[in-house]
PDB file of C-alpha atoms and ligand atoms in Angstrom:
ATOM      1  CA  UNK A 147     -16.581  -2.494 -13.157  1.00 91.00           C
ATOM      2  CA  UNK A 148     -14.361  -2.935  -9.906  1.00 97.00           C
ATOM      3  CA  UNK A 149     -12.898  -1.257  -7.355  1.00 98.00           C
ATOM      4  CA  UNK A 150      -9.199  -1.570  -5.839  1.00 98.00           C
ATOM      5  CA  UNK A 151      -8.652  -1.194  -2.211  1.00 98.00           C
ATOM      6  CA  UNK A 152      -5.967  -1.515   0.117  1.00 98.00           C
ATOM      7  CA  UNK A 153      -6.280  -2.970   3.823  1.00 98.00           C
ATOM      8  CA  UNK A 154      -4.263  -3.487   6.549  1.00 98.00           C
ATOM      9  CA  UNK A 155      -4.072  -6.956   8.433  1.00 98.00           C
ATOM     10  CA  UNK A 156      -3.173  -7.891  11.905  1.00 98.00           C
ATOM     11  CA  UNK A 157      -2.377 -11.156  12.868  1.00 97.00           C
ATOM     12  CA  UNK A 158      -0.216 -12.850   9.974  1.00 97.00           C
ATOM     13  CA  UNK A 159       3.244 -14.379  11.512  1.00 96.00           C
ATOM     14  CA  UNK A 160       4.082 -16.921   9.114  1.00 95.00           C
ATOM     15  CA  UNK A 161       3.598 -17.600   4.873  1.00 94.00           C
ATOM     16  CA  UNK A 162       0.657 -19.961   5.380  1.00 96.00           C
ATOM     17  CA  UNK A 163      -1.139 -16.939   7.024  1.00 96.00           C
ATOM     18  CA  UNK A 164      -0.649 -15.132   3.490  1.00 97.00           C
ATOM     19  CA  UNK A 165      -2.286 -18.163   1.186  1.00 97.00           C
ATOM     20  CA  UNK A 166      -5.015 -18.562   3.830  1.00 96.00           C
ATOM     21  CA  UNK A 167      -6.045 -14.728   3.571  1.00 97.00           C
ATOM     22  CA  UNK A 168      -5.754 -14.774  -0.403  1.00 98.00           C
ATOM     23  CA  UNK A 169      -7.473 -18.370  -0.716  1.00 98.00           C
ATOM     24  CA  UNK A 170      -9.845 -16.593   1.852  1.00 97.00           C
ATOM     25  CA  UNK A 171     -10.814 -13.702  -0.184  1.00 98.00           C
ATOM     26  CA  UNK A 172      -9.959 -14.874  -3.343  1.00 98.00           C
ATOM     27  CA  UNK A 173     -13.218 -17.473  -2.465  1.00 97.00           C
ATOM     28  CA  UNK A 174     -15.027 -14.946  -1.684  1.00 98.00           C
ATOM     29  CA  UNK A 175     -17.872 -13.508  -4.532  1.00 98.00           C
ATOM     30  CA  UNK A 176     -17.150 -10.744  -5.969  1.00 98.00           C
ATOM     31  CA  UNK A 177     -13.533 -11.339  -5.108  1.00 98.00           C
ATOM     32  CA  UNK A 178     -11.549 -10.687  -8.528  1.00 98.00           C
ATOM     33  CA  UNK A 179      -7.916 -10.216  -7.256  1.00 98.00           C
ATOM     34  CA  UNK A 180      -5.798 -10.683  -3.478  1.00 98.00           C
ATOM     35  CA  UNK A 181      -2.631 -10.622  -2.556  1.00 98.00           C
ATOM     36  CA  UNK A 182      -1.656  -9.988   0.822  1.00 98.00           C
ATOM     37  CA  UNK A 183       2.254  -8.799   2.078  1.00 98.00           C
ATOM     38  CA  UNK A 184       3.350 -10.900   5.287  1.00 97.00           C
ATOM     39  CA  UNK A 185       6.656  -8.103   5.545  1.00 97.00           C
ATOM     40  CA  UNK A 186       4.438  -4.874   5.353  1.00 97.00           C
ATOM     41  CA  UNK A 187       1.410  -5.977   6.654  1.00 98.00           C
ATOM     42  CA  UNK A 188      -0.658  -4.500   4.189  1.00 98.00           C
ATOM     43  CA  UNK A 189      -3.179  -6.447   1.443  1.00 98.00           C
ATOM     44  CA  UNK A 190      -4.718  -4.864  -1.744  1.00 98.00           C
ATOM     45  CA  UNK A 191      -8.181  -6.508  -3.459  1.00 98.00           C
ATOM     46  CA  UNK A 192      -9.872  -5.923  -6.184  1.00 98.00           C
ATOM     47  CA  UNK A 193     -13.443  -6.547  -6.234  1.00 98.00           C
ATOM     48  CA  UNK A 194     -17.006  -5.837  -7.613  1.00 98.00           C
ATOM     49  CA  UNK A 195     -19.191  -2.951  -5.444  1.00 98.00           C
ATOM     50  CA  UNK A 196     -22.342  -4.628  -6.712  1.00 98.00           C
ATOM     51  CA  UNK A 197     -21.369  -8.196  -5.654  1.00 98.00           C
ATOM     52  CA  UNK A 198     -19.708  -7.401  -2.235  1.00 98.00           C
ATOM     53  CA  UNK A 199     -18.215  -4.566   0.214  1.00 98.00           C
ATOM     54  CA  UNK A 200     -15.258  -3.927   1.975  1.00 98.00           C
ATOM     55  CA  UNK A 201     -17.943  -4.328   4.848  1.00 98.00           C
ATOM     56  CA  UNK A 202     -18.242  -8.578   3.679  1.00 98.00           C
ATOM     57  CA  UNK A 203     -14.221  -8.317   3.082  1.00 98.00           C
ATOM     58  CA  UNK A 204     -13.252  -7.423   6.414  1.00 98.00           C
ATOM     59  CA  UNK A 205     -16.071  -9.608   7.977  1.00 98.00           C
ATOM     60  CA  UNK A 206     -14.652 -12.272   5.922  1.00 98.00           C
ATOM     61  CA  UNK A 207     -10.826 -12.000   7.183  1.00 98.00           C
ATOM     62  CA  UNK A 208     -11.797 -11.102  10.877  1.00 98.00           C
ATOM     63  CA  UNK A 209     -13.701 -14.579  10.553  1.00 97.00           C
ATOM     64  CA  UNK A 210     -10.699 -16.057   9.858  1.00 96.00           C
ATOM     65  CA  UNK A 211      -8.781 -14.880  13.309  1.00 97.00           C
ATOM     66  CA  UNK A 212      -7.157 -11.793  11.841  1.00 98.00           C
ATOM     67  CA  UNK A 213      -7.958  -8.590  12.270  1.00 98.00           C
ATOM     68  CA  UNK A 214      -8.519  -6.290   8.735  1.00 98.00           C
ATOM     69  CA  UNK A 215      -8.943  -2.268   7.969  1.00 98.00           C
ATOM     70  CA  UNK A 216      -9.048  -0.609   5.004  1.00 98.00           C
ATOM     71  CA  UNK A 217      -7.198   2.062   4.351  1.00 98.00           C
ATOM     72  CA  UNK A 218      -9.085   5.595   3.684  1.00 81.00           C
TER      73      UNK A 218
HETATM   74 MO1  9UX B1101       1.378 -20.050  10.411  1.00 60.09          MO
HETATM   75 MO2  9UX B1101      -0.887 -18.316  10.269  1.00 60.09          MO
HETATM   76  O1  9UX B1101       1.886 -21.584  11.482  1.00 60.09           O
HETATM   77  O2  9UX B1101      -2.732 -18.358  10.753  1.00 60.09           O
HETATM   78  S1  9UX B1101      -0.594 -20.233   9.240  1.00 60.09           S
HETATM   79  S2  9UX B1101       0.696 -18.540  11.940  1.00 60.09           S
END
């Protein structure tokens, strides 16, 4: 099974931002589904609890010079 959850992200200013945060997580195990919204700021993923976390997800973005929160 999988979970959906929506972050936001700090740090995107141009489109390239947006394909390096989805080719990011979308790399990522676990990883199912990423899209990411340059306009709103805000990112949704689907993934698998048992393979990863939104723990690894953040960790994973915030390695890659943004900054990431989940929402609730
Ligand atoms: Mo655009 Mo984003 O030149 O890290 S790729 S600002």
């Amino acid at each position: 099974s999988s979970l959906v959850g929506q972050f936001r992200i700090g740090g995107m200013t141009c489109a390239a931002c947006v394909n390096s945060v989805e080719g990011i997580l979308t790399k990522l195990p676990g990883v199912k589904r990423a899209v990411v919204a340059l306009a709103t700021s805000l990112g949704e993923v689907e993934y698998d609890p048992l393979v990863t976390s939104k723990e690894d997800i953040v960790n994973a973005i915030e390695d890659a010079g943004f900054d990431a929160s989940f929402l609730q």
